[in-house]
Coordinates of C-alpha atoms in Angstrom, one line a residue:
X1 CA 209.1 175.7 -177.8
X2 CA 209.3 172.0 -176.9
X3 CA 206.2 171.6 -178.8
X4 CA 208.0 172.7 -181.8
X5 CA 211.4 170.8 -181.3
X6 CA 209.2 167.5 -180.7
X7 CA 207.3 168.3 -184.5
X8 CA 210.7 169.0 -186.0
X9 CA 212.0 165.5 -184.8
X10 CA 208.8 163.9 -186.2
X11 CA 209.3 165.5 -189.8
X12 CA 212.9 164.7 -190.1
X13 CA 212.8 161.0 -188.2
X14 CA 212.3 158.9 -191.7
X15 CA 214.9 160.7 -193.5
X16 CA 218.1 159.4 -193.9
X17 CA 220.5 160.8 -191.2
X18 CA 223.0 162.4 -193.8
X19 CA 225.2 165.8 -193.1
X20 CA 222.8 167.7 -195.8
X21 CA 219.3 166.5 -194.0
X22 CA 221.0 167.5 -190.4
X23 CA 222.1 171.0 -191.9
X24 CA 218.6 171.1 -193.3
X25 CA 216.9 170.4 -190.0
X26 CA 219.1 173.2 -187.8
X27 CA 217.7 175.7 -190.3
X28 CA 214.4 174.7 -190.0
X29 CA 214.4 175.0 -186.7
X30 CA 216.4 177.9 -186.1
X31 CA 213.4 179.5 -188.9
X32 CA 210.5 178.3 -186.3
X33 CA 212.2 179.4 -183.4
X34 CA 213.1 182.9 -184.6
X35 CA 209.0 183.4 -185.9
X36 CA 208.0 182.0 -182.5
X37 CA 209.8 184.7 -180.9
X38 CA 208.4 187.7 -183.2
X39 CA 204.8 186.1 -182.5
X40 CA 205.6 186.0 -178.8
X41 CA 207.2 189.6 -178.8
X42 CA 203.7 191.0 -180.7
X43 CA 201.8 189.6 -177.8
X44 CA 200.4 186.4 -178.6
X45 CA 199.9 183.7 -176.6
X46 CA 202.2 180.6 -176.5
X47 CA 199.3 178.2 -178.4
X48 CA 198.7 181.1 -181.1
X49 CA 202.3 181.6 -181.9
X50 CA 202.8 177.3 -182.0
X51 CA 200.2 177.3 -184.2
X52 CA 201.2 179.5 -186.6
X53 CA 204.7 178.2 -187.2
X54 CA 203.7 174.9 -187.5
X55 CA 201.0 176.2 -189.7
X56 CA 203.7 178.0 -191.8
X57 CA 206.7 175.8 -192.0
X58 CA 204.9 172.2 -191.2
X59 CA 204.7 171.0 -195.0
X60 CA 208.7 169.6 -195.5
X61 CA 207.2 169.3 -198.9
X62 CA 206.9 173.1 -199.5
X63 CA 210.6 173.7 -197.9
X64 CA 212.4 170.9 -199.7
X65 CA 213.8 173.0 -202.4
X66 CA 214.6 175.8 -200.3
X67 CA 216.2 173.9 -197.6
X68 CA 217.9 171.9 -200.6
X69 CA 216.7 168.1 -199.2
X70 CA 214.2 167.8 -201.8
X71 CA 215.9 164.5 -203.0
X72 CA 215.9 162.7 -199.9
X73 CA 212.0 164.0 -199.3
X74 CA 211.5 162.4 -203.2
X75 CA 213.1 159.2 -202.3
X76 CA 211.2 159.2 -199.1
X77 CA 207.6 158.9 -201.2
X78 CA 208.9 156.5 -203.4
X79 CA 208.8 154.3 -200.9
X80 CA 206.2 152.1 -199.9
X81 CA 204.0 153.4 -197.2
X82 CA 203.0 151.1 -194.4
X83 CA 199.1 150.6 -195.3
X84 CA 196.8 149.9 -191.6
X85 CA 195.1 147.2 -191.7
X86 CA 191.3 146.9 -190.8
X87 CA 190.2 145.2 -187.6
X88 CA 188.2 142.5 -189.9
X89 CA 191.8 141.8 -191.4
X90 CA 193.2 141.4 -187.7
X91 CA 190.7 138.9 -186.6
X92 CA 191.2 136.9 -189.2
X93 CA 194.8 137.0 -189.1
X94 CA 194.5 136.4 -185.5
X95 CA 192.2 133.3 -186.5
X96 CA 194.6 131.9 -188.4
X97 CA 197.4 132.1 -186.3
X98 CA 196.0 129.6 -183.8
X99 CA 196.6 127.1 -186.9
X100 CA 199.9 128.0 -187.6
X101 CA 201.0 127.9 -184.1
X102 CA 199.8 124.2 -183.5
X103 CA 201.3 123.1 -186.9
X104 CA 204.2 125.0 -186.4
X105 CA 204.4 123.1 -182.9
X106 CA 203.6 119.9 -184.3
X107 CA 206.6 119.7 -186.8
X108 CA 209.4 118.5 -183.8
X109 CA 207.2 116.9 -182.3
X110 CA 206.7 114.6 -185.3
X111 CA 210.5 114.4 -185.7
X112 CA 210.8 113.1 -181.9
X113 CA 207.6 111.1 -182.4
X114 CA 209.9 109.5 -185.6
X115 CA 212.4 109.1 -183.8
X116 CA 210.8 107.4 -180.8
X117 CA 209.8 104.6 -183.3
X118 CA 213.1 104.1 -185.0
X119 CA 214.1 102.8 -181.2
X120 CA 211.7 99.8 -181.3
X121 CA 212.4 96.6 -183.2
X122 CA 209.9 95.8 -185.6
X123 CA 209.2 93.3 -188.4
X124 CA 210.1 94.2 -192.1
X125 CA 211.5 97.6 -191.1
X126 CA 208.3 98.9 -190.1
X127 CA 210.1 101.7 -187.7
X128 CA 211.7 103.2 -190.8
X129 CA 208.4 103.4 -192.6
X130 CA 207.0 105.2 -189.4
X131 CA 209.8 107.5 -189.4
X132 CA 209.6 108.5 -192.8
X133 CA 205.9 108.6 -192.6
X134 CA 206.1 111.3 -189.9
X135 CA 208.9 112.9 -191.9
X136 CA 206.7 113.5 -195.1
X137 CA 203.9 115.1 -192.2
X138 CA 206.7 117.7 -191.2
X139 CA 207.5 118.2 -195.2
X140 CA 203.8 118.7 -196.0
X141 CA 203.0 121.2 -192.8
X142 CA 206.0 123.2 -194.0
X143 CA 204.9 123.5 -197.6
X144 CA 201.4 123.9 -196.2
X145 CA 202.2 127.0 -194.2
X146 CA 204.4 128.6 -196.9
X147 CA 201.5 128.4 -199.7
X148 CA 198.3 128.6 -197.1
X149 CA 199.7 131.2 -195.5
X150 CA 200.8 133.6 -197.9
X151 CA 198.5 135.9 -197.8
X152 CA 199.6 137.5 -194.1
X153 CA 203.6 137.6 -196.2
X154 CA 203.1 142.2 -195.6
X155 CA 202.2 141.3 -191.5
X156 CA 204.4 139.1 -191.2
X157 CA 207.2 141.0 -193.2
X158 CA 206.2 143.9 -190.6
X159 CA 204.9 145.9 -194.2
X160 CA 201.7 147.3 -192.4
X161 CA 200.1 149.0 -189.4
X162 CA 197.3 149.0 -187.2
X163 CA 196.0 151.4 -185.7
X164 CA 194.7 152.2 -182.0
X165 CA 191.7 150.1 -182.3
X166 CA 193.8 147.2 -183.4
X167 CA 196.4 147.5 -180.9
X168 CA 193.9 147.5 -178.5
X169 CA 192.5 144.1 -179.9
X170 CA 195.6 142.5 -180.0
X171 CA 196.2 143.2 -176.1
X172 CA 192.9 142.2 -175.3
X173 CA 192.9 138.7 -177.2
X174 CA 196.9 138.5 -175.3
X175 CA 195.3 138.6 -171.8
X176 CA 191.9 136.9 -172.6
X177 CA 195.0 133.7 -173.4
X178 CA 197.8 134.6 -170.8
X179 CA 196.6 131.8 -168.6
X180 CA 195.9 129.3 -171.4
X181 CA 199.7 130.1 -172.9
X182 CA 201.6 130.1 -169.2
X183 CA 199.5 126.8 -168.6
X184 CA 200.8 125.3 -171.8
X185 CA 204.4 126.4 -171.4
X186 CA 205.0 125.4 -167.7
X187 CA 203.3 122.1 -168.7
X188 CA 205.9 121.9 -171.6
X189 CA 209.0 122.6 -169.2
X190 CA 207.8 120.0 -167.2
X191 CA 207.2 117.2 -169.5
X192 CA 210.9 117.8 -170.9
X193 CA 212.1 117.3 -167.3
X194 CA 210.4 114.1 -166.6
X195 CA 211.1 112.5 -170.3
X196 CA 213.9 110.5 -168.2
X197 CA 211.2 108.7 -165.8
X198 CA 210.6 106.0 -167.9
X199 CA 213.8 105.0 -168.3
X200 CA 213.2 104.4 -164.5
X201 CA 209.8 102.7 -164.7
X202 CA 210.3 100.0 -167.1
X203 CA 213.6 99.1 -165.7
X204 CA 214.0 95.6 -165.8
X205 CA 210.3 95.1 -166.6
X206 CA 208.4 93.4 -169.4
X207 CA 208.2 96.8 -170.4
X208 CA 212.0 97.9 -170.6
X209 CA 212.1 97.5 -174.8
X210 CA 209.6 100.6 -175.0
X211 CA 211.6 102.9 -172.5
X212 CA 213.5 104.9 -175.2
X213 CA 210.0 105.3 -177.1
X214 CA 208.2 106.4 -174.3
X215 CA 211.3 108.7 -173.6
X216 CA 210.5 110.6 -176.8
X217 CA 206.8 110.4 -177.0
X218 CA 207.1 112.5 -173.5
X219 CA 209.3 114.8 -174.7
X220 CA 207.6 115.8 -178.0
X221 CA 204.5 116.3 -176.0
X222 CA 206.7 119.1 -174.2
X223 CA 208.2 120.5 -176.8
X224 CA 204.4 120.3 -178.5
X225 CA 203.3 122.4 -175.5
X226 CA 206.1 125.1 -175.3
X227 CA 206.7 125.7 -179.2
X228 CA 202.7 126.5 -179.1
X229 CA 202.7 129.1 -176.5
X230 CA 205.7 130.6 -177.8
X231 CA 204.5 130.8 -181.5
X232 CA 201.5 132.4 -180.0
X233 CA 203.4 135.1 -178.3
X234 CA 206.0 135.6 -181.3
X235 CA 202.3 136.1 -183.3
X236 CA 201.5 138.8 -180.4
X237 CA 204.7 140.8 -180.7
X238 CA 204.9 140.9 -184.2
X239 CA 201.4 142.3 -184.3
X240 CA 202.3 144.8 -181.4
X241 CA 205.5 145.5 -183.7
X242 CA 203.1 146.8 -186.0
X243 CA 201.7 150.7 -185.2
X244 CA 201.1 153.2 -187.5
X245 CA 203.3 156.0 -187.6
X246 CA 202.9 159.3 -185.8
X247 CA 199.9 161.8 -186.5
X248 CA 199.6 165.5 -185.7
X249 CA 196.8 166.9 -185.7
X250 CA 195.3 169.9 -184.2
X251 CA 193.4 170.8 -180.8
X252 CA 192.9 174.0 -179.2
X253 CA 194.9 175.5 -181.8
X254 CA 197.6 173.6 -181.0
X255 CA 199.4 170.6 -183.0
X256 CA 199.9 167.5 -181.1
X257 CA 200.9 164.6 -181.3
X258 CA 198.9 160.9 -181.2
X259 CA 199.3 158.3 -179.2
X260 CA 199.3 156.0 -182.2
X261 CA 203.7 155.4 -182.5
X262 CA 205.7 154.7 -185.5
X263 CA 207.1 150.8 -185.3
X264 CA 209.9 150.6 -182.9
X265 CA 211.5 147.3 -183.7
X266 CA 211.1 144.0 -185.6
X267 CA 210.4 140.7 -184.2
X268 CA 213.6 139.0 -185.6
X269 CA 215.1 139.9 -182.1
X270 CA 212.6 137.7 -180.3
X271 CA 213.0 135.4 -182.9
X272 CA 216.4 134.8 -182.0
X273 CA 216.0 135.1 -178.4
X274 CA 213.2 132.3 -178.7
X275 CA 216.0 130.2 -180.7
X276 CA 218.6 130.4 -177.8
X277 CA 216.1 130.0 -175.2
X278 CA 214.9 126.4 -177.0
X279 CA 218.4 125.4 -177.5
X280 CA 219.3 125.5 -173.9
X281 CA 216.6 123.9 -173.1
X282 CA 217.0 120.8 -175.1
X283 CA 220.9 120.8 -174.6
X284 CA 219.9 120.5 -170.6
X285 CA 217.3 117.6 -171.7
X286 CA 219.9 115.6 -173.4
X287 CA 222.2 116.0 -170.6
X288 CA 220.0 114.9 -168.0
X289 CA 218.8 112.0 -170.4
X290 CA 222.4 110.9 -171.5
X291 CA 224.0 112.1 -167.7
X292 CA 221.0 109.4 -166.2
X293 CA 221.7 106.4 -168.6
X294 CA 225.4 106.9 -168.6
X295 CA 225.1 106.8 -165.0
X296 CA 223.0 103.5 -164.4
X297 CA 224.9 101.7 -167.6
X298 CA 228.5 102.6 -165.3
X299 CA 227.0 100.9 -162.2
X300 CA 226.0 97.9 -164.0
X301 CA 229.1 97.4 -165.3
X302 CA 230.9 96.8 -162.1
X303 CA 228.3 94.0 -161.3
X304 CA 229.7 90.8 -163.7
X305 CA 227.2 88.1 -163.3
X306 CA 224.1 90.2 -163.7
X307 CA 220.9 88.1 -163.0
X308 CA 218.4 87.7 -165.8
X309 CA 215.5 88.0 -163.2
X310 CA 215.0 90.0 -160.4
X311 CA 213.4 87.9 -157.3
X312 CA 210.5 89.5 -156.7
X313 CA 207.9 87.6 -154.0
X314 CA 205.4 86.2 -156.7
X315 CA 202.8 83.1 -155.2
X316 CA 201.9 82.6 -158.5
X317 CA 201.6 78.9 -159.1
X318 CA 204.8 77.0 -161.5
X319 CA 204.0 75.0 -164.2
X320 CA 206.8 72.3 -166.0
X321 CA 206.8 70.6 -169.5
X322 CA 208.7 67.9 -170.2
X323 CA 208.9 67.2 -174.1
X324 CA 210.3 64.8 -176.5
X325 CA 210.9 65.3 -180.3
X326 CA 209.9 63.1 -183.0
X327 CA 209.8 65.6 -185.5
X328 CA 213.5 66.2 -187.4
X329 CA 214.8 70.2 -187.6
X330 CA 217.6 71.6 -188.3
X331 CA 217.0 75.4 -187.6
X332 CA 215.4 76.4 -184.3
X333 CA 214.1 80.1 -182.9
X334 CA 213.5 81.2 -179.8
X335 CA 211.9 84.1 -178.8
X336 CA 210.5 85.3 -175.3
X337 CA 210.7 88.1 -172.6
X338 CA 211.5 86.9 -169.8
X339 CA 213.7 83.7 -169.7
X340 CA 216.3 81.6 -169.3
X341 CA 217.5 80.0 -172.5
X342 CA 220.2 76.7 -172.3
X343 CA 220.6 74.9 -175.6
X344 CA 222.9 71.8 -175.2
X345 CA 223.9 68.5 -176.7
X346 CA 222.0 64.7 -175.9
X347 CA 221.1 61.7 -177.3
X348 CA 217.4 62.5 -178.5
X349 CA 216.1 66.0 -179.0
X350 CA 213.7 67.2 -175.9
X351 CA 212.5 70.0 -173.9
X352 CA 212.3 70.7 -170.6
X353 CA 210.1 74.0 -169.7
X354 CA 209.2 75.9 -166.4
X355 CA 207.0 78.7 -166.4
X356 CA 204.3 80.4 -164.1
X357 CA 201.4 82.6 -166.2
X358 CA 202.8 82.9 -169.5
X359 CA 203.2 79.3 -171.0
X360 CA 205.6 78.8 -174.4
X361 CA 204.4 78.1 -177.7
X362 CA 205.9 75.4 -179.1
X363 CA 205.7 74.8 -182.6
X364 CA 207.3 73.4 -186.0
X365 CA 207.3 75.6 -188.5
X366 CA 208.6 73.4 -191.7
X367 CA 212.1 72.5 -190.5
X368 CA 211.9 75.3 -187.6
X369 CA 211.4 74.2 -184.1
X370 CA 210.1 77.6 -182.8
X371 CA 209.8 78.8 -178.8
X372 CA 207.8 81.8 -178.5
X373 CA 206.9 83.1 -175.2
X374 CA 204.1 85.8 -175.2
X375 CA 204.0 88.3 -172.0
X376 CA 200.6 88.7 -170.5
X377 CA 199.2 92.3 -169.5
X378 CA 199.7 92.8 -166.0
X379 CA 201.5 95.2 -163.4
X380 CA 205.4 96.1 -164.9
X381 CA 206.8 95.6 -161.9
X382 CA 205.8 92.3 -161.6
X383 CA 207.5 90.9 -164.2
X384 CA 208.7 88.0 -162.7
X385 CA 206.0 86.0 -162.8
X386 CA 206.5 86.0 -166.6
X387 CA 209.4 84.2 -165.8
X388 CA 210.6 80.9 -167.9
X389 CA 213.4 78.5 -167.8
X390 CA 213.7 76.3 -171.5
X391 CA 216.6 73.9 -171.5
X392 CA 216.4 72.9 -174.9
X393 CA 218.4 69.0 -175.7
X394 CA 219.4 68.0 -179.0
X395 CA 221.7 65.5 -181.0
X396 CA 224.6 66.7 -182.1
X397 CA 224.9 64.7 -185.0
X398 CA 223.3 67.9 -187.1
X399 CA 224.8 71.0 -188.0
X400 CA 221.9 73.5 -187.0
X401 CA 220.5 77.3 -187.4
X402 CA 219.9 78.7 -184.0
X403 CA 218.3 82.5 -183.3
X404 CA 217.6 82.9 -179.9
X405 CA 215.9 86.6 -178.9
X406 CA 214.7 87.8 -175.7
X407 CA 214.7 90.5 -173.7
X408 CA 216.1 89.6 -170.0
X409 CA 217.8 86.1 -170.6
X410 CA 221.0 84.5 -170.0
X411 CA 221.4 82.2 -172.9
X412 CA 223.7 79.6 -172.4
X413 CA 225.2 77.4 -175.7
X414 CA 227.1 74.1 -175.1
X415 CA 228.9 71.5 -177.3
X416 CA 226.9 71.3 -180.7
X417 CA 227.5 72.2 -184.2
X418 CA 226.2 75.5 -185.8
X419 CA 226.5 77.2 -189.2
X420 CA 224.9 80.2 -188.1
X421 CA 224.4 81.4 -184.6
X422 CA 222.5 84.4 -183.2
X423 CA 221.7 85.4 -179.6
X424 CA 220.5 88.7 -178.8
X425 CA 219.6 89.3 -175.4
X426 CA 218.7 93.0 -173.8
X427 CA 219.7 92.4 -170.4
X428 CA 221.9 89.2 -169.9
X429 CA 224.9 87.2 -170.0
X430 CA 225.8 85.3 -173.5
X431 CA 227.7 81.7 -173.3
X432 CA 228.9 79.5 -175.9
X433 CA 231.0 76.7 -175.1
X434 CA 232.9 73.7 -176.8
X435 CA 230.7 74.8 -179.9
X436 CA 231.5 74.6 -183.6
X437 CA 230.1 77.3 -185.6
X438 CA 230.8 79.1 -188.7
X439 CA 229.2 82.4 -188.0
X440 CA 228.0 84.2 -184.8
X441 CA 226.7 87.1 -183.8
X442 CA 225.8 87.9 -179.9
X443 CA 224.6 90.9 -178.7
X444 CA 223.7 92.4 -175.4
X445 CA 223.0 95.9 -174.0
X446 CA 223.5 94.7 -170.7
X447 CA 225.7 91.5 -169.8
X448 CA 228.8 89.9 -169.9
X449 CA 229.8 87.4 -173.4
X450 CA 231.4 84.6 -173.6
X451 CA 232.8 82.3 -176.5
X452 CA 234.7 79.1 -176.5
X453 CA 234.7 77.8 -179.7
X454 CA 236.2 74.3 -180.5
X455 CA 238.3 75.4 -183.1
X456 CA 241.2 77.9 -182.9
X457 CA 240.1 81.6 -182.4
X458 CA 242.9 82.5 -185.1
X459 CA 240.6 80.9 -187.8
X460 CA 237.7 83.5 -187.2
X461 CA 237.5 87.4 -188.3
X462 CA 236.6 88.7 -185.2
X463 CA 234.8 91.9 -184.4
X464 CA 234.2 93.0 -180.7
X465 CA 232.9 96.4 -179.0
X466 CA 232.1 97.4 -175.7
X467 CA 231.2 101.2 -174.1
X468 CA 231.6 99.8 -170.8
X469 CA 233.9 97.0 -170.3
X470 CA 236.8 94.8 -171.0
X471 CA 237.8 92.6 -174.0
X472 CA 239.7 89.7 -173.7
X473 CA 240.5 87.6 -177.0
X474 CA 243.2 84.7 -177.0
X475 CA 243.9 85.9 -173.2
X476 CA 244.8 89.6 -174.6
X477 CA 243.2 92.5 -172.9
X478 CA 242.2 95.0 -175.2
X479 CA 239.8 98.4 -174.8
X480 CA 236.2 99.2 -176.3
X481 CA 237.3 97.9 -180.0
X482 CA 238.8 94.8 -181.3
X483 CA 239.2 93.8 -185.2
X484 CA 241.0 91.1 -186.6
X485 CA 240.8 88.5 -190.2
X486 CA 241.1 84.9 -189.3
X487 CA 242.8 82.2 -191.5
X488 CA 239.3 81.2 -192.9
X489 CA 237.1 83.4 -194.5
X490 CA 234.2 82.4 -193.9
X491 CA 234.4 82.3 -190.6
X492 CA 233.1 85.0 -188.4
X493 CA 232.5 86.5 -184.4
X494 CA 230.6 89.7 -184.5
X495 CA 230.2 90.6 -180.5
X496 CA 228.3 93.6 -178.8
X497 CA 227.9 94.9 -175.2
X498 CA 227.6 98.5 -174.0
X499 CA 227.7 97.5 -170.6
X500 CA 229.8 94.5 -169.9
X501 CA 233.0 92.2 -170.7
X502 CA 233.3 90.8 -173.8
X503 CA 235.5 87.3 -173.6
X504 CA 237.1 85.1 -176.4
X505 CA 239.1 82.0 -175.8

């Protein structure tokens, strides 16, 4: 009798669960089970009298009209039927998933690889162009996948089956790669973890302006790793996803049923599972990131006269230039990594350099008087004997163009006349003193600024911002943001610190 409950539920399980196909279904049954009893009472045996019922009322087709469902059982072969697919078709389709798992993988990592480039300062915008470039590569894998991979639309819209055979495959190619996919996922966790330790490593080091990049590059290698080993497994459970439905057929005069089973669910919820699970995983990322710089950018902010060089014991031997001009400029540029920058007022323009490996270039450039300083390759964390002090001397009978850049510095500014000034300094203090200028712009990520001009601060338009520290303007204290028009126009103080006070007097 269980035999025959079980085929029932098999005949009616695709039919739409409606009052009429229920009704129809208690008849059936109670039909089988009254000519299993008649069998029984005439002496057969339990396989004989199975047999014969499910001989007798097995085709729903025959019964439709009589049990009055024969609408739903025509609606029911309208429908498509799932078609299973040969193992030739699986193979490939198994082929071809190992492509679109690494482009699938590849597309945020290319975003965060972008990204990581967009933190660097280059010439003529060159980080944009790389971020774009990397854009269109996510833009072209997407399209690529959508058109290239068309053809597996019925597997991947769960609109086939496979059989045994294929199952079978599918399992065997999962375990032959269970190692190769847990290798690539716990390598991926851990890369996402450790993104933060360069932030640590070029700390304060000749290195410090490619931290953020090397942040990123990290972590899209992680999420490279874990978005590859779980498109492979979503590939895997979609094909599992995919048996054929059930099959009776007939041993020992009995019907049974196959171990083939119909498709029990769809991949979407994995899908979605996979989405949360990535989520999480990068909101934790970020926090740790953001938690870790937030953290080390609030310590530094308590210290006010951060050094621009940390002593480290360096026998390297020290070299100084002393330099007089003959040569007339009026704009001058200085660039470097490591240095101390003082540009001040004098008689006759002259230099005055000390360095220990990496030696200035000095150059005119037209009417530029130019002071690069190019970092030699050579352990990070001794960066100090890149180290350079330029005290730079000039008339101030001139009205002059100044663009000083470096990455540790404290650049110091006293009593001459400027029409534009800009000092942009990753880690140091900003000072301009006594000085005459029509338009400024300082900027630090780490340091304190200060501006004395020699005219009133009420003529300039003055804009000043700070995550981390005070601001001070005309001997008022105010918070993070500061705006205000002058009485001329053209004059302007744009100022910049996320760690450090910003003063203006």
């Amino acid at each position: 009798m269980e035999t025959i409950r079980e085929y029932i539920e098999s005949m009616f399980r695709n039919l739409p669960q409606t009052e009429k196909v229920l009704k129809a279904k208690l008849e059936l049954l109670s039909m089988m089970e009254d000519k299993y009893e008649e069998l029984k009472n005439e002496g057969k045996s339990e396989n004989e009298a199975v047999g014969t019922v499910i001989r007798e009322f097995g085709n729903l087709d025959e019964l439709a009209a009589e049990l009055g469902i024969d609408e739903e059982i025509n609606e029911k072969k309208s429908s498509s039927t799932k078609q299973v697919i040969s193992l030739e078709t699986l193979k490939e389709y198994l082929k071809d998933s190992e492509k679109r798992a690494v482009l699938s993988a590849l597309c945020p990592a290319f975003i965060l690889t972008g990204i990581s480039f967009l933190t660097l300062n280059m010439e003529k915008d060159l980080n944009l162009v790389l971020f774009i470039v990397f854009l269109a590569l996510v833009i072209g894998i997407r399209k690529y996948s959508s058109y290239g991979f068309s053809k597996w639309k019925e597997i991947d819209n769960c609109e086939c089956a496979i059989g045994n055979s294929g199952k079978a495959l599918v399992n065997n190619e999962k375990k032959s790669n269970l190692k190769k996919l847990v290798s690539f996922r716990t390598a991926g966790y851990f890369l996402c973890v450790l993104c933060i330790i360069p932030l640590f490593i070029f700390q304060n080091t000749c290195m410090e302006e490619f931290d953020l990049c090397a942040l990123f590059l990290v972590l899209a290698c992680g999420i490279f790793c874990k978005k590859y080993a779980d498109h492979k497994n979503l590939f895997y459970d979609k094909l599992c996803c995919l048996e054929s439905e059930e099959i009776w057929y007939k041993k020992n005069g009995v019907m049974e049923k196959s171990s083939v089973s119909k498709t029990k669910k769809s991949p979407k919820t994995s899908l979605v599972l996979d989405i949360i699970r990535t989520t999480a995983l990068l909101g934790f990322v970020i926090f740790i990131v953001f938690g870790s710089v937030y953290g080390f950018k609030k310590i530094r902010g308590y210290i006010k006269d951060f050094p621009s060089i940390i002593n480290i014991e360096d026998n390297s031997e020290t070299f100084i230039l002393n330099e007089d001009f003959d040569e007339e400029f009026s704009k001058i540029r200085i660039s470097g990594a490591v240095m101390d920058v003082t540009v001040k007022e004098g008689e006759n323009a002259k230099l005055f350099l000390e360095y220990k490996n990496s030696e200035p270039e000095i150059k005119f450039n037209g009417d530029t008087l130019e002071i690069i300083q190019t970092s030699k390759k050579q352990n990070p964390f001794k960066h100090a004997s890149n180290s350079c002090i330029v005290e730079l001397t000039v008339p101030d009978k001139k009205v002059y163009n100044l663009n000083a850049e470096t990455n540790i510095s404290n650049i110091k500014i006293t009593g001459l006349k400027f029409d534009e000034l800009k000092l942009c300094s990753n880690v140091g203090n900003l000072d301009v003193f006594d000085s005459l200028f029509n338009n400024l712009i300082g900027k630090t990520n780490v340091g304190n600024i200060n501006i004395e001009p020699s005219a009133p601060v009420s003529d300039y338009s003055v804009s000043a911002g700070t995550n981390t520290g005070d601001i001070s303007i005309a001997g008022c204290r105010y918070s993070k943001n500061y705006e205000s028009t002058g009485a001329d126009a053209k004059k302007r103080i744009h100022l910049k610190s996320n760690v450090g006070d910003i003063c203006v007097k």
